[in-house]
Coordinates of C-alpha atoms in Angstrom, one line a residue:
A206 CA 112.6 103.7 87.1
T207 CA 111.5 106.7 85.2
P208 CA 109.9 109.4 87.4
S209 CA 106.9 109.6 85.1
A210 CA 106.3 105.9 85.6
L211 CA 106.1 106.3 89.3
Q212 CA 104.2 109.5 89.7
A213 CA 100.5 109.9 90.5
P214 CA 98.0 110.2 87.7
S215 CA 98.1 113.6 86.0
P216 CA 95.3 116.1 86.7
R217 CA 92.3 115.7 84.5
E218 CA 88.6 115.4 84.9
G219 CA 87.9 113.4 88.1
H220 CA 91.5 113.7 89.3
G221 CA 93.2 116.0 91.7
I222 CA 96.8 117.3 91.7
N223 CA 97.9 114.4 94.0
G224 CA 96.0 111.6 92.3
P225 CA 92.5 110.3 91.5
V226 CA 89.6 111.8 93.4
L227 CA 86.9 109.2 94.0
P228 CA 83.2 110.0 94.7
M229 CA 82.3 108.9 98.2
G230 CA 79.8 106.4 96.8
K231 CA 82.7 104.4 95.4
L232 CA 84.3 103.7 98.8
S233 CA 82.4 100.5 99.0
E234 CA 84.7 97.6 98.3
G235 CA 88.3 96.7 99.2
V236 CA 90.5 97.2 102.2
K237 CA 88.9 98.2 105.4
G238 CA 90.3 101.2 107.3
F239 CA 88.0 104.2 107.2
G240 CA 85.5 103.4 110.0
S241 CA 82.7 101.5 108.5
R242 CA 83.7 102.3 104.9
E243 CA 86.0 100.3 102.6
F244 CA 88.4 101.7 100.1
V245 CA 89.6 100.4 96.7
S246 CA 92.8 102.0 95.4
P247 CA 92.2 103.3 91.8
F248 CA 95.9 103.2 90.9
R249 CA 96.0 99.7 89.4
S250 CA 92.9 100.4 87.2
Y251 CA 94.4 103.8 86.2
Y252 CA 97.8 102.5 85.1
F253 CA 97.1 98.8 84.3
G254 CA 93.4 98.7 83.4
K255 CA 92.1 96.7 80.5
D256 CA 91.8 99.8 78.3
N257 CA 95.5 100.6 78.7
F258 CA 96.5 97.0 78.1
D259 CA 94.4 96.7 74.9
H260 CA 95.0 100.1 73.4
N261 CA 98.2 101.6 74.8
K262 CA 100.6 98.7 75.4
P263 CA 103.7 100.9 75.2
E264 CA 102.6 103.0 78.2
Y265 CA 101.3 99.9 80.0
L266 CA 104.7 98.2 79.6
D267 CA 106.7 101.2 80.6
F268 CA 104.7 101.5 83.8
L269 CA 104.9 97.8 84.4
F270 CA 108.7 97.5 84.1
S271 CA 109.1 100.5 86.3
L272 CA 106.8 98.9 88.9
R273 CA 108.6 95.6 88.8
T274 CA 112.0 97.3 89.2
F275 CA 110.7 99.3 92.2
I276 CA 109.2 96.3 93.9
G277 CA 112.3 94.2 93.2
K278 CA 114.6 96.9 94.8
I279 CA 112.3 97.1 97.9
K280 CA 112.6 93.3 98.3
E281 CA 116.4 93.6 98.1
Y282 CA 116.3 96.3 100.7
K283 CA 114.3 94.1 103.1
S284 CA 115.8 90.8 102.1
N285 CA 114.0 87.7 103.5
E286 CA 111.7 90.0 105.5
V287 CA 108.1 91.0 105.2
V288 CA 107.8 94.4 103.6
Y289 CA 105.2 96.8 104.9
A290 CA 103.9 99.9 103.1
R291 CA 105.3 102.1 105.9
E292 CA 108.9 101.1 105.0
I293 CA 108.7 102.5 101.5
E294 CA 109.4 106.0 102.8
N295 CA 112.6 104.8 104.4
F296 CA 113.6 103.0 101.2
L297 CA 113.1 106.2 99.2
D298 CA 115.1 108.2 101.7
V299 CA 118.1 105.8 101.1
Y300 CA 118.0 106.7 97.4
G301 CA 117.2 110.4 98.0
N302 CA 120.2 110.8 100.3
N303 CA 122.7 108.9 98.0
S304 CA 123.1 110.4 94.5
S305 CA 125.2 107.4 93.4
L306 CA 122.3 105.0 93.7
T307 CA 120.0 104.7 90.7
L308 CA 116.8 102.8 90.0
N309 CA 117.2 101.7 86.4
H310 CA 114.9 99.3 84.6
V311 CA 115.4 97.3 81.4
S312 CA 112.2 97.6 79.4
P313 CA 111.4 96.7 75.8
F314 CA 111.8 100.4 75.0
A315 CA 115.5 100.1 75.9
T316 CA 116.2 96.7 74.3
S317 CA 113.9 96.4 71.3
M318 CA 115.4 96.7 67.8
N319 CA 113.8 100.2 67.3
A320 CA 114.9 101.6 70.6
V321 CA 116.8 104.9 70.8
A322 CA 119.3 105.4 73.6
L323 CA 119.3 109.0 75.0
Q324 CA 122.4 109.5 77.1
T325 CA 125.2 111.8 77.9
A326 CA 128.6 111.4 76.2
H327 CA 130.0 110.3 79.6
K328 CA 127.5 107.5 79.8
S329 CA 128.3 106.3 76.2
K330 CA 131.9 105.4 77.0
G331 CA 132.6 101.8 76.0
L332 CA 129.3 101.5 74.0
E333 CA 128.7 101.4 70.2
Y334 CA 125.7 102.1 68.1
E335 CA 125.0 101.9 64.4
Y336 CA 123.9 105.5 64.2
V337 CA 124.9 108.3 66.6
F338 CA 123.5 111.8 66.8
I339 CA 125.5 114.5 68.6
I340 CA 123.1 117.4 69.2
N341 CA 123.9 121.0 70.2
S342 CA 127.4 120.7 68.7
D343 CA 128.3 124.3 69.7
E344 CA 131.4 125.6 71.3
G345 CA 129.3 127.3 74.0
E346 CA 127.7 124.0 75.0
W347 CA 130.8 121.8 74.8
A348 CA 133.6 124.3 75.9
K349 CA 131.4 126.0 78.5
R350 CA 133.1 129.4 77.9
S351 CA 129.8 131.3 78.3
L352 CA 127.4 131.3 81.2
S353 CA 124.2 131.0 79.2
N354 CA 122.8 128.6 81.7
K355 CA 121.5 130.9 84.4
I356 CA 119.4 128.2 86.0
G357 CA 121.5 125.3 87.4
L358 CA 120.4 121.7 86.9
P359 CA 119.7 119.4 89.9
I360 CA 122.8 117.6 91.1
Y361 CA 121.6 114.3 89.7
M362 CA 121.2 115.8 86.2
Q363 CA 124.6 117.3 85.7
L364 CA 125.7 116.9 82.1
L365 CA 129.4 117.5 82.6
P366 CA 131.6 117.2 85.7
A367 CA 132.5 120.6 87.1
S368 CA 136.2 119.9 87.0
D369 CA 136.3 119.4 83.2
N370 CA 138.8 121.6 81.3
M371 CA 139.2 122.2 77.6
D372 CA 141.3 119.1 77.0
D373 CA 138.7 117.0 78.9
N374 CA 135.9 118.5 76.7
I375 CA 137.9 117.7 73.5
R376 CA 138.4 114.1 74.6
L377 CA 134.8 113.8 75.6
Y378 CA 133.7 115.0 72.1
Y379 CA 136.0 112.5 70.5
V380 CA 134.4 109.8 72.6
A381 CA 130.9 110.8 71.4
M382 CA 132.0 110.9 67.8
T383 CA 133.6 107.4 67.9
R384 CA 130.6 105.7 69.2
A385 CA 129.1 105.4 65.7
K386 CA 129.7 102.2 63.8
H387 CA 127.8 103.2 60.6
T388 CA 126.8 106.9 60.5
L389 CA 127.5 109.9 62.6
Y390 CA 125.1 112.9 62.6
I391 CA 126.2 116.3 64.1
T392 CA 123.8 119.1 64.6
N393 CA 124.3 122.7 65.8
H394 CA 122.5 126.1 65.8
S395 CA 123.7 129.3 64.4
S396 CA 121.6 131.7 66.5
K397 CA 120.8 131.8 70.2
F398 CA 117.3 132.0 71.6
S399 CA 115.7 131.4 74.9
P400 CA 113.4 128.4 75.4
L401 CA 111.7 130.1 78.3
Y402 CA 108.6 131.4 76.3
D403 CA 105.0 131.0 77.3
E404 CA 103.1 128.9 74.8
E405 CA 100.2 131.3 74.8
N406 CA 102.2 134.3 73.6
I407 CA 104.7 132.5 71.5
N408 CA 103.3 133.9 68.2
E409 CA 103.9 137.5 69.5
V410 CA 107.6 136.8 70.0
E411 CA 109.8 138.1 67.1
I412 CA 113.1 136.4 66.8
S413 CA 115.0 136.8 63.5
N414 CA 116.0 133.8 61.5
I415 CA 114.0 131.4 63.7
S416 CA 110.6 130.4 62.7
N417 CA 107.7 130.0 65.2
E418 CA 107.4 126.4 64.1
L419 CA 110.9 125.7 65.2
I420 CA 110.4 127.3 68.5
R421 CA 107.2 125.4 69.0
S422 CA 109.0 122.1 68.3
M423 CA 111.3 122.8 71.3
Y424 CA 108.4 122.5 73.8
I425 CA 107.7 119.2 75.5
S426 CA 104.0 118.8 75.0
P427 CA 101.7 115.9 75.9
S428 CA 101.4 113.6 73.0
K429 CA 100.3 110.0 72.4
M430 CA 103.2 107.6 72.6
L431 CA 104.1 105.9 69.4
V432 CA 102.4 102.5 69.3
E433 CA 105.0 100.1 68.1
D434 CA 104.2 96.6 67.0
E435 CA 103.4 94.4 69.9
K436 CA 105.9 91.8 68.8
V437 CA 108.7 94.3 68.9
L438 CA 107.9 95.4 72.4
L439 CA 107.5 91.8 73.7
R440 CA 110.4 90.2 71.8
R441 CA 112.8 90.6 74.7
L442 CA 110.5 88.6 76.9
L443 CA 110.6 85.7 74.4
E444 CA 114.3 85.7 73.5
N445 CA 115.1 82.8 75.9
Y446 CA 111.6 81.6 76.6
K447 CA 111.3 78.1 78.1
M448 CA 107.9 76.8 78.7
P449 CA 107.0 75.2 82.1
V450 CA 104.0 73.0 82.5
T451 CA 102.1 75.8 84.3
H452 CA 102.3 77.9 81.1
L453 CA 100.8 75.1 79.1
T454 CA 98.0 74.4 81.5
N455 CA 97.3 78.1 82.0
Y456 CA 97.0 78.6 78.2
L457 CA 94.6 75.7 77.9
N458 CA 92.6 76.4 81.0
I459 CA 90.0 78.9 79.7
S460 CA 88.1 78.6 82.9
K461 CA 90.9 80.4 84.8
V462 CA 93.5 82.0 82.6
G463 CA 93.3 81.0 79.0
P464 CA 95.0 82.8 76.0
E465 CA 93.4 86.2 76.9
K466 CA 95.2 86.6 80.3
F467 CA 98.3 84.7 79.3
I468 CA 100.5 87.7 78.4
E469 CA 99.8 89.6 81.6
Q470 CA 100.0 86.6 84.0
N471 CA 102.7 84.5 82.4
L472 CA 104.9 86.7 80.2
L473 CA 104.7 90.1 81.9
R474 CA 104.3 88.5 85.3
F475 CA 102.3 91.4 86.8
P476 CA 103.5 91.9 90.4
Q477 CA 100.9 90.7 92.9
A478 CA 100.8 89.5 96.4
M479 CA 100.7 85.8 97.0
S480 CA 97.3 84.5 98.3
P481 CA 97.3 83.0 101.8
S482 CA 96.7 79.5 100.3
S483 CA 99.8 79.9 98.0
I484 CA 101.9 81.1 101.0
Y485 CA 100.8 78.0 102.9
G486 CA 101.6 75.7 100.0
T487 CA 105.1 77.3 99.6
A488 CA 105.8 76.9 103.3
I489 CA 104.8 73.2 103.2
H490 CA 107.1 72.6 100.2
E491 CA 110.0 74.4 101.9
A492 CA 109.5 72.3 105.0
L493 CA 109.6 69.0 103.1
Q494 CA 112.6 70.1 101.0
N495 CA 114.5 70.9 104.2
Y496 CA 113.4 67.6 105.7
Y497 CA 115.0 65.7 102.8
L498 CA 118.1 67.9 102.9
Y499 CA 118.6 67.2 106.6
F500 CA 118.4 63.5 105.9
K501 CA 121.0 63.7 103.1
K502 CA 123.3 65.8 105.2
Y503 CA 123.2 63.9 108.5
N504 CA 121.9 60.5 107.3
K505 CA 119.2 60.6 109.8
L506 CA 115.6 61.8 109.8
A507 CA 114.7 65.1 111.3
D508 CA 112.4 64.8 114.3
E509 CA 108.9 66.1 114.3
E510 CA 109.8 69.3 116.2
K511 CA 112.5 70.2 113.6
S512 CA 110.2 69.4 110.7
I513 CA 107.5 71.6 112.1
S514 CA 110.0 74.4 112.7
Y515 CA 110.9 74.4 109.0
F516 CA 107.3 75.0 108.2
T517 CA 106.6 77.7 110.8
N518 CA 109.8 79.6 110.0
S519 CA 108.8 79.8 106.4
L520 CA 105.2 80.7 107.2
S521 CA 106.2 83.5 109.5
S522 CA 108.5 85.2 106.9
Q523 CA 105.5 85.8 104.6
A524 CA 102.9 88.6 104.7
L525 CA 99.9 87.0 106.4
T526 CA 97.3 88.6 108.7
H527 CA 97.4 87.4 112.3
N528 CA 94.3 85.3 111.8
D529 CA 95.5 83.7 108.6
Y530 CA 98.9 82.9 110.2
N531 CA 97.3 81.2 113.1
R532 CA 94.8 79.3 111.0
Y533 CA 97.4 78.0 108.5
K534 CA 100.0 77.3 111.2
E535 CA 97.5 75.1 113.0
E536 CA 96.5 73.3 109.8
G537 CA 100.1 72.9 108.6
I538 CA 101.3 71.4 111.9
K539 CA 98.5 68.9 111.9
C540 CA 99.0 67.9 108.3
L541 CA 102.8 67.6 108.4
S542 CA 102.6 65.4 111.5
I543 CA 100.4 62.9 109.8
Y544 CA 102.2 63.1 106.4
I545 CA 105.7 62.6 107.8
K546 CA 104.7 59.6 109.8
D547 CA 103.1 58.1 106.7
L548 CA 106.1 59.0 104.6
E549 CA 108.5 57.3 107.1
K550 CA 106.4 54.2 107.0
R551 CA 106.7 54.0 103.2
G552 CA 110.5 54.7 103.5
V553 CA 112.8 57.6 102.8
N554 CA 115.9 56.9 100.8
Q555 CA 119.2 58.7 100.3
S556 CA 118.8 58.5 96.6
D557 CA 115.5 60.4 96.6
M558 CA 115.8 63.9 95.1
V559 CA 113.6 66.9 95.8
E560 CA 113.0 70.2 93.9
I561 CA 114.8 69.1 90.8
N562 CA 115.2 72.1 88.5
F563 CA 115.4 71.3 84.7
A564 CA 116.3 74.9 83.6
S565 CA 119.8 73.8 82.7
E566 CA 119.0 70.4 81.3
G567 CA 118.6 71.7 77.7
V568 CA 115.2 70.0 77.3
T569 CA 113.4 70.2 74.0
I570 CA 110.1 68.5 73.3
G571 CA 109.8 68.7 69.6
S572 CA 110.2 72.4 69.0
V573 CA 109.4 73.3 72.6
H574 CA 112.2 74.6 74.8
A575 CA 110.9 73.3 78.1
T576 CA 111.7 73.7 81.8
G577 CA 110.2 73.1 85.1
K578 CA 110.7 71.8 88.7
I579 CA 109.7 68.3 89.8
D580 CA 108.9 68.1 93.5
K581 CA 110.4 64.6 94.1
M582 CA 112.0 61.8 92.1
V583 CA 112.4 58.4 93.7
F584 CA 115.1 56.2 92.1
D585 CA 115.2 52.4 92.0
G586 CA 118.1 51.2 90.0
D587 CA 117.6 52.3 86.4
S588 CA 113.9 53.3 87.1
V589 CA 112.5 56.5 88.5
I590 CA 109.1 57.4 89.9
V591 CA 107.9 61.0 89.5
T592 CA 106.0 62.6 92.4
D593 CA 104.3 66.0 92.6
L594 CA 103.3 67.2 96.1
K595 CA 99.9 68.8 96.5
T596 CA 98.3 70.8 99.2
G597 CA 94.6 71.3 99.3
K598 CA 91.8 68.9 98.6
S599 CA 92.8 65.2 98.5
F600 CA 91.6 62.8 95.8
E601 CA 91.5 59.0 96.0
T602 CA 90.8 58.2 92.3
W603 CA 91.0 60.1 89.0
D604 CA 87.2 60.1 88.6
S605 CA 86.5 61.2 92.2
G606 CA 85.9 64.8 91.2
I607 CA 82.3 65.6 92.1
T608 CA 82.3 69.2 90.8
A609 CA 83.1 70.7 87.4
Y610 CA 86.1 72.5 89.0
D611 CA 87.4 69.2 90.4
K612 CA 87.2 67.5 87.0
I613 CA 89.2 70.4 85.4
K614 CA 91.8 70.2 88.2
L615 CA 92.3 66.5 87.8
H616 CA 92.5 66.8 84.0
F617 CA 95.4 69.2 84.3
Y618 CA 97.0 67.1 87.0
R619 CA 97.3 64.3 84.5
Y620 CA 98.9 66.7 82.0
Q621 CA 101.3 67.8 84.6
L622 CA 102.6 64.3 85.3
A623 CA 102.8 63.6 81.6
Y624 CA 104.8 66.8 81.0
Y625 CA 107.2 65.7 83.8
Y626 CA 107.7 62.4 82.0
L627 CA 108.6 64.3 78.8
L628 CA 111.0 66.6 80.8
I629 CA 112.9 63.6 82.2
K630 CA 113.1 61.6 78.9
N631 CA 114.4 64.6 77.0
S632 CA 116.9 65.8 79.6
R633 CA 120.7 65.4 79.6
S634 CA 121.0 64.0 83.1
Y635 CA 118.0 61.6 83.5
S636 CA 117.0 60.4 80.0
R637 CA 118.6 57.0 80.6
Y638 CA 116.1 56.2 83.4
N639 CA 112.9 54.3 82.8
V640 CA 110.0 56.5 84.1
K641 CA 107.8 53.9 85.7
N642 CA 104.9 55.9 87.2
G643 CA 103.8 59.3 88.1
Y644 CA 102.1 60.1 91.4
L645 CA 100.3 63.0 93.1
E646 CA 101.1 62.9 96.8
F647 CA 98.6 64.8 98.8
V648 CA 100.2 66.3 101.9
E649 CA 96.8 66.9 103.6
P650 CA 95.0 63.8 104.9
D651 CA 91.5 63.0 103.7
D652 CA 88.4 62.9 105.9
N653 CA 89.5 59.5 107.2
G654 CA 92.9 60.9 108.2
S655 CA 94.7 59.0 105.4
I656 CA 97.4 60.3 103.0
N657 CA 96.4 59.6 99.4
L658 CA 98.8 58.8 96.6
L659 CA 97.1 59.1 93.2
G660 CA 99.1 57.5 90.4
I661 CA 99.1 57.0 86.6
E662 CA 100.8 54.6 84.4
Y663 CA 102.1 56.4 81.4
D664 CA 100.5 55.5 78.1
E665 CA 101.4 56.6 74.6
A666 CA 98.1 58.3 73.9
L667 CA 98.4 60.7 76.9
L668 CA 102.1 61.5 76.2
E669 CA 101.5 62.1 72.5
R670 CA 98.5 64.4 73.2
V671 CA 100.5 66.5 75.8
S672 CA 103.5 66.6 73.5
K673 CA 101.3 67.9 70.6
L674 CA 99.5 70.4 72.7
A675 CA 102.8 71.6 74.1
N676 CA 104.2 72.2 70.7
I677 CA 101.1 74.0 69.5
V678 CA 100.8 76.3 72.5
Y679 CA 104.6 77.0 72.5
N680 CA 104.5 78.1 68.9
K681 CA 101.5 80.3 69.5
V682 CA 103.2 82.0 72.5
I683 CA 106.4 82.5 70.5
N684 CA 104.3 84.1 67.7
L685 CA 102.2 86.1 70.3
Y686 CA 99.0 84.5 69.0
F687 CA 96.3 84.5 71.7
P688 CA 93.0 83.6 70.1
D689 CA 89.6 84.7 71.4
T690 CA 88.0 81.8 73.3
S691 CA 84.7 83.5 74.1
K692 CA 82.7 81.1 72.0
Y693 CA 83.6 78.2 74.4
K694 CA 82.1 80.3 77.2
M695 CA 78.7 80.8 75.5
R696 CA 75.7 78.8 76.3
E697 CA 75.0 75.7 74.1
D698 CA 71.5 77.0 73.3
N699 CA 73.3 79.8 71.2
S700 CA 71.6 82.5 73.2
G701 CA 74.8 84.5 73.3
E702 CA 74.8 84.5 77.1
E703 CA 77.9 83.5 79.0
K704 CA 77.8 80.3 81.0
S705 CA 77.9 80.5 84.7
E706 CA 80.5 77.8 84.8
I707 CA 83.1 76.6 82.3
T708 CA 83.2 72.8 82.2
L709 CA 85.8 70.2 81.2
K710 CA 83.8 69.6 78.0
D711 CA 84.4 73.3 77.0
I712 CA 88.2 73.0 77.6
L713 CA 88.4 69.7 75.6
A714 CA 86.6 71.4 72.7
F715 CA 89.2 74.2 72.8
E716 CA 92.0 71.6 72.9
E717 CA 90.5 69.7 69.9
D718 CA 90.3 72.9 67.8
L719 CA 94.0 73.5 68.6
L720 CA 95.0 69.9 67.7
E721 CA 93.0 70.0 64.5
G722 CA 94.4 73.4 63.4
R723 CA 91.1 75.1 63.5
I724 CA 92.6 77.8 65.7

């Protein structure tokens, strides 16, 4: 990752040399740790705030890809372990003490059509470019007969190996020249001058045959990064884009994500810690997946102790506070005990499949390149039943949502099951099967201690609606069109005030405008 993308904010008003300086009055929210005060780190808002996202996307993206590379390497360093902030220093020491290790990220700046690769001749070996520029094409630079460089470069920035002789330099220059497929540009200078001038007295320096303007152009000065077209910067993210159902529902769900937050959450995938509830859900899914895999491998059901261990092992490998871990561990053990007993009463079959990944199934739904994972598929001859496992609140019927939030949740649950139907019917491996029903299977028991299965019978109207919406949303994502949905969040009395709560009615109005082509 580029050093500039990982350094602290540069000094300016309100900032110190080592980063932002916050007034004491702002230490009021966030992570506890300073006695009775709480602290909010300003770094995310500084680098990834709304202003940067809206008005300086190149800088935002450069920082984001560096951050993702950095976090990804740390996770590799502590594979399958919880990573604590204190371990970052050890991680950096590994790279600091080994010059052969590099942190390189692939960003739109390096892969877009308008990108310029700046590299040494050594690094260009084996590569080709339409246009190549060889700068400083001077014998003193390439033959190294003079010692004009009084100040040595750091070891990780050496331009040429120390052992190079004249023949090596000639061969290297030949390599640089032959990288060009279309045009080769060679530049040199006829006069020597020192770049070590102070910008304040640069006009007082008299150097023959070299203009002050040329000297000034040699300085690296702060300048606003060129703002390229957003589509160019994000094209790489969409080159092999496949849409899972979560992307569809996130785009449509203006109460939670909507088009406005889609780029950051679903395309750029801003690194963020999983919530405790998400960690809990992941551990439940992993436990049930291992439960089925054990049955397939040994042709016998795992006992309760082993099933519980799958869950606790997964939960303990995640970053949870002591209190959260104990709470979710107790809740998960209780739920899994009830759920597995209920599951075994209903029957577990060797033909059942879990965590079925459709990424390699070549699924297209109209113009949509689709993907996704289905939690469970139960086969019965030439028929299959689709099941999605849910943690959290259990529902007995589709109209049992008593809050606006519940109604929205159930609405998109129906879309999810319909999308899974479309995945199966348009896949290579499973299209021959008759998809009979779709079920939500709630792992957590209801207030009566019962496990609820909430099913739908697929009808043409629902499948057609989901298919049309999927095609509309997919094409808008591909074309990077994310409309303003603020009008659906305004009060119906046209007061211009934002509603305290988005309802299913508002979401359906947005969907109808999409379907009718009004957006």
